[in-house]
Each structure stands twice: as C-alpha cells, then as structure tokens.
C-alpha cells in the first residue's frame, strides 16, 4: 500500500523561504471582515492588495464625487490616471507613501510586512484633510461641463481624515494584520507538521513492515525446508526399519531355526517396538505430506455406520485391556458422505485411541454419528448466511470420553504438531503429539471441521463434521 | 542555508536540540527577550496544553545593517520527548548549526547521552555526520542542586570537540554566549563552504559583534566567545565526503 503525498510544502519552504504570500497566511473572508470593521470605525475606504497587485479585500463605499466625475470624459480619464498612479505607488523605506490626486483627495499606501518581507500593500483613501473645505483648483478646472457648485458640494462629502489619524489607522491595521498573519502562519505550519509527522511515522512503519515481511518469508521458507527434511528423513528411516521388522518376524516364525522361549520373547519385543516406530514414522510422513499439500485424498461415497462399526471393533481389544467401556450409536438413515474412507478411518481410530488412552479404568468412550447442519463458512459465524451460501448438511462424528478433559484455553492448540497439553502425561500415556495435527489436517482436507467440547460431567468430546455432498442427497 | 542573490539575503537555520525539559524553549524565550525589537520577530511556539513543545518553536532574527547582506536567522527547537522522534528528524533537516541543550542535573546524564545519540542518528538519516555539523553544547540549569560539577564538565569538555557553555536559561545566563558561539561556528563553516565573506564583502567578526549587541551583550566579541569551556571555536573545515 502506498500513500500519495498531498500537496504540502516542506518545513524549510514554510519557514526559511521567501515565497510566503499574503493569501497563504490569511483567509480572504477574515481579512475582508477586519478591513470592513476598520472602515466602519474610522470612516476610511481601505483596500488590501497582494504583492503582485491582486485586490484581496475591499472596504470602500461609493464616492459620490467620483461617480459624478465619471459622467464626464475628462473626469473619467483623470480618475483612471489616479487608479493607475495609486496602484503603482510603492511604500518608501518607512513602509508608507502618500499620494494626492487631482481631486485634492489623498491616498495613503502602507506596506504589509511579514517576517521582514513585504508581502502586500494596503491603500487607505481617498480622504480629504479635515480642515480643507474648498476643493483644489485642479478639480474645478477638470472639465467645463462639470458644475463647480456640485463639485464643491460633493468634495465636502469625501471621507475626512487628519493625516496623523490616517497614519495611526494604517499602523493599527498593520499590527492587526501582523497578528493575523502570524496566527495564519502558525496554523499553516502546524497542519503541515501534522501531515509531515504522520507521513514520516508511516514511512517508518512501512520500513519495519518490510523488514518483518522479509523475516516472515524467511521463516516460511525454513518451515518448508523443515517439512521437506521431515519427509526425506521419514522416508529414509522407513526403509531399514522394514527390514528390521521383516527379519524379526521371520525369526519369531522360526524360519531361522527354533528359538528358546526367552529368545522369542526378546525378538517379539524387537518386532513390537519396530511396529511402533514404523507407525510413528508413517505419522511423520503423513504430516509432512499434509503440510506440503502432496497428500491426495481418494474420495468416494462412504457409509458412516460401517466405518464406525469397523473402528469400534478394531479398538475393542485395546479398550478391554484398559477396562474402558467402548460403545457406539449411529443415527438411522445417515446419508453417505464424500470422503476418503481410509483417511477418515485413520481420523476416527486416532481419536478413539486417544480417548481410550486418556480415560481411566472403568471409564467409557462413546462414538456417535448423526446428521447435522454445517455453516457455509465453517467458522460458526452465521452473518450474511443468505449471501454466503446455503446451509450444508454434514455428518457429525463424536468421540466422547470420560478422561481428564482439555482446558478451554488449550483446545485450539492441541491441533498444533508436536503440541502436548501436559508433557508429563505423554510419559504416562505415550504418543508423539502428532496424531491430532494429522487429524486436523485430514479433516480440513475433507472441507470439514473438528472441534472440542467438554463432556459432562467430565471428559472431552472430539467432534468431526464432514459435509454430505449436495449431489448425494439431492 | 538559503541564499537569495537578488535581494542579497541569507537565511540560516539553527536548531536547539536536547532531551525533554532541558530548556530549549527557555533558551529561545531568553533570546527573544534579550533581542532588540527590530531584530527579532515573534517567537512562534507550537505547543501542547501542558507547555510541552509539540512540533517546534521558531524564533526569527533578522540583521540587516551588516554590509550589503541581510542575514535572517531562523532558530528552531525540537520537541524533546522521545515519542516525537519523527518530528525531530523533520526539524533537524537542513540545519546549518546545532546547539545541544543538556540538563546539568546528575540524574539527567543518561537522557543527555541518549538525546545526543538520537541527534547523531537523525543526522545520519539525512546523510550528515556530527563532524560536518557546527555544534555547541550548553549545560543548562547550573543553579539547580545535584548538578554535575564545573570541574567535571570542564574536564570532559577539554577532551571534546564542541565548545561547551554553562547556563541558567531561566535567568538568561549563558544564553547569548551559547548563541553567539553557535553562530560563530556556523558562519565559519558556511563561509568555508560558500566563501560568503569575500563574495559579499562581509565582515563576520563585526557581524557577530552586532548580533551580540542587539542581543544586549556589548562586551568585546573575544570575551563573549571566550565564555566557553573546552572545545574548539576555530573554523570548522568541511570534511571530505
């Protein structure tokens, strides 16, 4: 993800550079209000121009004298000369300049300075000195068509101001403006710094994310290498083991001559342990195949009732040996499910074996199969179900024991490879911690889900749900 | 540094760096207070409600009466709090000289060191090294109890490169000296790089004396510059590379 940079200026541009303009620093409306209020207070026409001569704010009432002058050709010409002259008027070293126009009215130009640089001008006027009652001859002589009496009357209506007063007003306005500009500058800097800081923090985070991503990719690669290693090693271990088992089997069967009872017992132990080791290695191989996604499931229509019966009869001797009651119940009329029968058998065998293993003497293990609804999302979240898909039907296979139980906080972790809830129980009960991770992956491979519930009053229920394909019930 | 040939104006950026609450803003306030009205603009502070600097403070100083070149000094502080790392990096960018304001209290020794390393790292991010940067160090808050002794500071300063000043910024003590020292180092470095004195017929010694005077210190320049302990106030040679 990338953020496109908004058009902001760097801190240096905003603080060191000389291109700060009046418009950047002050709002046009705010400026107009200030000028208007000064105009009302002092009765002086005021205009504010940017440094390049653009009118930014204007607080002037119409001047009747000028309106009258505009009715004559010579008057019009004289007025436009005044406008040009005033516009061109540059404030002197003291920041001010005066201009007296042909009508006798004065204009006062004052520089607007910020950060010791001129960034605009304000023009006060026209005004006539308070003491002057009579217009200058230049006004009366402007055009013979203009009525001198009328000119005299209108001249008296010009805004009045003492030069001293106008100077004060100009200085006062300059101060107010300076404060406005300062506040504007500060606000501009603050918002820019906010943006710049956010962008800088974002850049930092992105940097860190990048590094994390690299580390993550590397870990993933290592994980893949580990799986490969596991697959290779398991495979290589299996080959000699097959020979060990085969030869010990032949010894037990007396193919190499008779054995004494003791010898037979020893060889039988070698064989049994060899079988155990083989089962372990097969588990590792399965896991690595499942992890690398190279295990292919041969799915077909599977009769759940037959499967459960098979599992129970397979495990019955083990249960008997441990004095654990093993029972089952299959709902009538269960549809066939779409699954790899051999792998599903492995799942149920594993769960049942576990259940027996962790159930104390005279406890019970019960297998139940029944029809159930499955959420399309398989996550238990029913939000947006109408959009996400119709509810699917599944067959739920429950393996309930009366063993030591699994604390709720551990329930998701038991499916991690090599994880043991309580490693001390391993020594007692045996096992590698691989079984459940294989179960989880196999069930996932069937698009099903496996979860753990608590059994009442004690023990654990593993619930495997495998979907019934719509086609098979349709 | 920005040089405007048309208007014959030079803008120099000085940054006050240091750990949180070491007195960077107080230094600027003292400079602002000491400066003649014509020389100093408003002190701009961008601070949070609890008077801690949020982004930076900015004090503009302008000296126009020197030869034909107007010198505008923009004096910044950085926010000292650790969380404002990105802001410090933004502010220190383009600095021509740095005054490092350290807190003299014994308990702050570690914070001073961390902040100095932070400065080093931030300069590095902008492709700069401390060696290239004119730096003065000010030990502030000399009036507080449990501070590092003058002798200890002098001893360490004599082994270091940076001129070290002792100050009580709250009372304005040592503030102008630190500033003039920093300006002297900075100007020397800029002159060495851009040949400013020759190009503009600029007398940097007279300029420094004027600045000191406008900041209310009329002593001879040598005396003001001599207020530091240790370090070297001679011209910084730009490092190759």
GROMACS .gro file of C-alpha atoms in nm, chain A residues 33-203:
model
  171
   33UNK     CA    1  -1.413   4.139   0.787
   34UNK     CA    2  -1.123   4.311   0.959
   35UNK     CA    3  -1.098   4.572   0.684
   36UNK     CA    4  -1.474   4.629   0.687
   37UNK     CA    5  -1.477   4.681   1.061
   38UNK     CA    6  -1.188   4.929   1.040
   39UNK     CA    7  -1.373   5.106   0.761
   40UNK     CA    8  -1.683   5.137   0.975
   41UNK     CA    9  -1.481   5.254   1.274
   42UNK     CA   10  -1.269   5.517   1.103
   43UNK     CA   11  -1.484   5.602   0.801
   44UNK     CA   12  -1.189   5.550   0.566
   45UNK     CA   13  -1.201   5.349   0.244
   46UNK     CA   14  -0.948   5.063   0.271
   47UNK     CA   15  -0.821   4.818   0.014
   48UNK     CA   16  -0.568   4.538   0.055
   49UNK     CA   17  -0.357   4.420  -0.237
   50UNK     CA   18  -0.122   4.125  -0.266
   51UNK     CA   19   0.239   4.189  -0.355
   52UNK     CA   20   0.166   4.119  -0.721
   53UNK     CA   21  -0.116   4.373  -0.726
   54UNK     CA   22  -0.422   4.149  -0.684
   55UNK     CA   23  -0.709   4.302  -0.484
   56UNK     CA   24  -0.761   4.080  -0.180
   57UNK     CA   25  -1.006   4.278   0.032
   58UNK     CA   26  -1.204   4.591  -0.033
   59UNK     CA   27  -1.396   4.806   0.214
   60UNK     CA   28  -1.499   5.116   0.025
   61UNK     CA   29  -1.827   5.300  -0.005
   62UNK     CA   30  -1.913   5.456  -0.336
   63UNK     CA   31  -1.775   5.806  -0.359
   64UNK     CA   32  -2.035   6.042  -0.498
   65UNK     CA   33  -1.773   6.284  -0.626
   66UNK     CA   34  -1.612   6.006  -0.832
   67UNK     CA   35  -1.948   5.896  -0.963
   68UNK     CA   36  -2.011   6.248  -1.081
   69UNK     CA   37  -1.664   6.281  -1.234
   70UNK     CA   38  -1.726   5.959  -1.424
   71UNK     CA   39  -2.006   6.130  -1.612
   72UNK     CA   40  -1.754   6.344  -1.799
   73UNK     CA   41  -1.493   6.221  -2.040
   74UNK     CA   42  -1.210   6.428  -1.887
   75UNK     CA   43  -1.322   6.325  -1.537
   76UNK     CA   44  -1.312   5.959  -1.634
   77UNK     CA   45  -0.964   5.997  -1.781
   78UNK     CA   46  -0.839   6.177  -1.470
   79UNK     CA   47  -0.981   5.907  -1.240
   80UNK     CA   48  -0.824   5.620  -1.430
   81UNK     CA   49  -0.494   5.805  -1.406
   82UNK     CA   50  -0.545   5.822  -1.031
   83UNK     CA   51  -0.616   5.450  -1.009
   84UNK     CA   52  -0.302   5.371  -1.207
   85UNK     CA   53  -0.090   5.607  -1.001
   86UNK     CA   54  -0.215   5.472  -0.669
   87UNK     CA   55  -0.169   5.115  -0.779
   88UNK     CA   56   0.190   5.189  -0.878
   89UNK     CA   57   0.266   5.368  -0.557
   90UNK     CA   58   0.538   5.186  -0.367
   91UNK     CA   59   0.580   5.238   0.005
   92UNK     CA   60   0.907   5.403   0.097
   93UNK     CA   61   1.168   5.291   0.345
   94UNK     CA   62   0.935   5.370   0.634
   95UNK     CA   63   0.673   5.146   0.480
   96UNK     CA   64   0.437   5.428   0.385
   97UNK     CA   65   0.370   5.661   0.094
   98UNK     CA   66   0.122   5.939   0.023
   99UNK     CA   67  -0.042   6.047  -0.297
  100UNK     CA   68  -0.264   6.345  -0.365
  101UNK     CA   69  -0.483   6.308  -0.667
  102UNK     CA   70  -0.630   6.566  -0.899
  103UNK     CA   71  -0.946   6.593  -0.690
  104UNK     CA   72  -0.739   6.702  -0.393
  105UNK     CA   73  -0.811   6.375  -0.212
  106UNK     CA   74  -0.524   6.185  -0.051
  107UNK     CA   75  -0.428   5.820  -0.066
  108UNK     CA   76  -0.210   5.653   0.192
  109UNK     CA   77  -0.023   5.339   0.091
  110UNK     CA   78   0.123   5.120   0.365
  111UNK     CA   79   0.334   4.809   0.323
  112UNK     CA   80   0.217   4.482   0.473
  113UNK     CA   81   0.527   4.318   0.608
  114UNK     CA   82   0.568   3.969   0.744
  115UNK     CA   83   0.891   3.814   0.860
  116UNK     CA   84   1.072   4.131   0.749
  117UNK     CA   85   0.948   4.093   0.394
  118UNK     CA   86   0.686   4.298   0.214
  119UNK     CA   87   0.406   4.067   0.105
  120UNK     CA   88   0.132   4.316   0.022
  121UNK     CA   89   0.004   4.672   0.044
  122UNK     CA   90  -0.296   4.841   0.186
  123UNK     CA   91  -0.436   5.159   0.047
  124UNK     CA   92  -0.632   5.398   0.263
  125UNK     CA   93  -0.828   5.665   0.081
  126UNK     CA   94  -0.942   5.867  -0.085
  127UNK     CA   95  -0.980   6.107   0.202
  128UNK     CA   96  -0.957   6.481   0.227
  129UNK     CA   97  -0.790   6.661   0.517
  130UNK     CA   98  -1.046   6.755   0.774
  131UNK     CA   99  -0.962   7.125   0.759
  132UNK     CA  100  -0.992   7.162   0.385
  133UNK     CA  101  -1.337   7.289   0.291
  134UNK     CA  102  -1.260   7.408  -0.059
  135UNK     CA  103  -1.159   7.173  -0.342
  136UNK     CA  104  -0.837   7.249  -0.525
  137UNK     CA  105  -0.843   7.443  -0.848
  138UNK     CA  106  -0.737   7.132  -1.037
  139UNK     CA  107  -1.072   6.970  -0.961
  140UNK     CA  108  -1.278   7.270  -1.063
  141UNK     CA  109  -1.079   7.309  -1.384
  142UNK     CA  110  -1.109   6.946  -1.484
  143UNK     CA  111  -1.396   6.982  -1.727
  144UNK     CA  112  -1.612   7.283  -1.810
  145UNK     CA  113  -1.914   7.055  -1.835
  146UNK     CA  114  -1.894   6.971  -1.465
  147UNK     CA  115  -2.085   7.204  -1.242
  148UNK     CA  116  -1.843   7.373  -0.994
  149UNK     CA  117  -2.109   7.408  -0.725
  150UNK     CA  118  -2.194   7.045  -0.749
  151UNK     CA  119  -1.822   6.956  -0.734
  152UNK     CA  120  -1.782   7.173  -0.423
  153UNK     CA  121  -2.078   7.008  -0.256
  154UNK     CA  122  -1.957   6.657  -0.339
  155UNK     CA  123  -1.598   6.738  -0.236
  156UNK     CA  124  -1.729   6.814   0.111
  157UNK     CA  125  -1.882   6.466   0.123
  158UNK     CA  126  -1.543   6.297   0.072
  159UNK     CA  127  -1.428   6.086   0.369
  160UNK     CA  128  -1.239   6.309   0.607
  161UNK     CA  129  -0.926   6.233   0.797
  162UNK     CA  130  -0.629   6.409   0.952
  163UNK     CA  131  -0.301   6.287   0.816
  164UNK     CA  132  -0.189   6.199   1.165
  165UNK     CA  133  -0.504   5.997   1.226
  166UNK     CA  134  -0.473   5.812   0.897
  167UNK     CA  135  -0.115   5.725   0.991
  168UNK     CA  136  -0.238   5.583   1.320
  169UNK     CA  137  -0.511   5.387   1.149
  170UNK     CA  138  -0.262   5.246   0.899
  171UNK     CA  139  -0.024   5.144   1.174
  172UNK     CA  140  -0.302   4.995   1.381
  173UNK     CA  141  -0.423   4.792   1.085
  174UNK     CA  142  -0.069   4.678   1.013
  175UNK     CA  143  -0.043   4.544   1.365
  176UNK     CA  144  -0.375   4.364   1.349
  177UNK     CA  145  -0.274   4.219   1.014
  178UNK     CA  146   0.062   4.112   1.152
  179UNK     CA  147  -0.110   3.916   1.424
  180UNK     CA  148  -0.348   3.762   1.172
  181UNK     CA  149  -0.056   3.666   0.951
  182UNK     CA  150   0.138   3.524   1.243
  183UNK     CA  151  -0.159   3.313   1.351
  184UNK     CA  152  -0.216   3.205   0.993
  185UNK     CA  153   0.148   3.110   0.957
  186UNK     CA  154   0.138   2.913   1.277
  187UNK     CA  155  -0.176   2.729   1.171
  188UNK     CA  156  -0.023   2.655   0.834
  189UNK     CA  157   0.293   2.523   0.994
  190UNK     CA  158   0.101   2.315   1.245
  191UNK     CA  159  -0.114   2.145   0.985
  192UNK     CA  160   0.187   2.085   0.765
  193UNK     CA  161   0.384   1.943   1.053
  194UNK     CA  162   0.093   1.716   1.141
  195UNK     CA  163   0.089   1.581   0.790
  196UNK     CA  164   0.464   1.557   0.768
  197UNK     CA  165   0.486   1.376   1.102
  198UNK     CA  166   0.217   1.132   1.005
  199UNK     CA  167   0.390   1.068   0.677
  200UNK     CA  168   0.724   1.023   0.850
  201UNK     CA  169   0.573   0.779   1.100
  202UNK     CA  170   0.405   0.597   0.816
  203UNK     CA  171   0.736   0.569   0.636
   0.00000   0.00000   0.00000
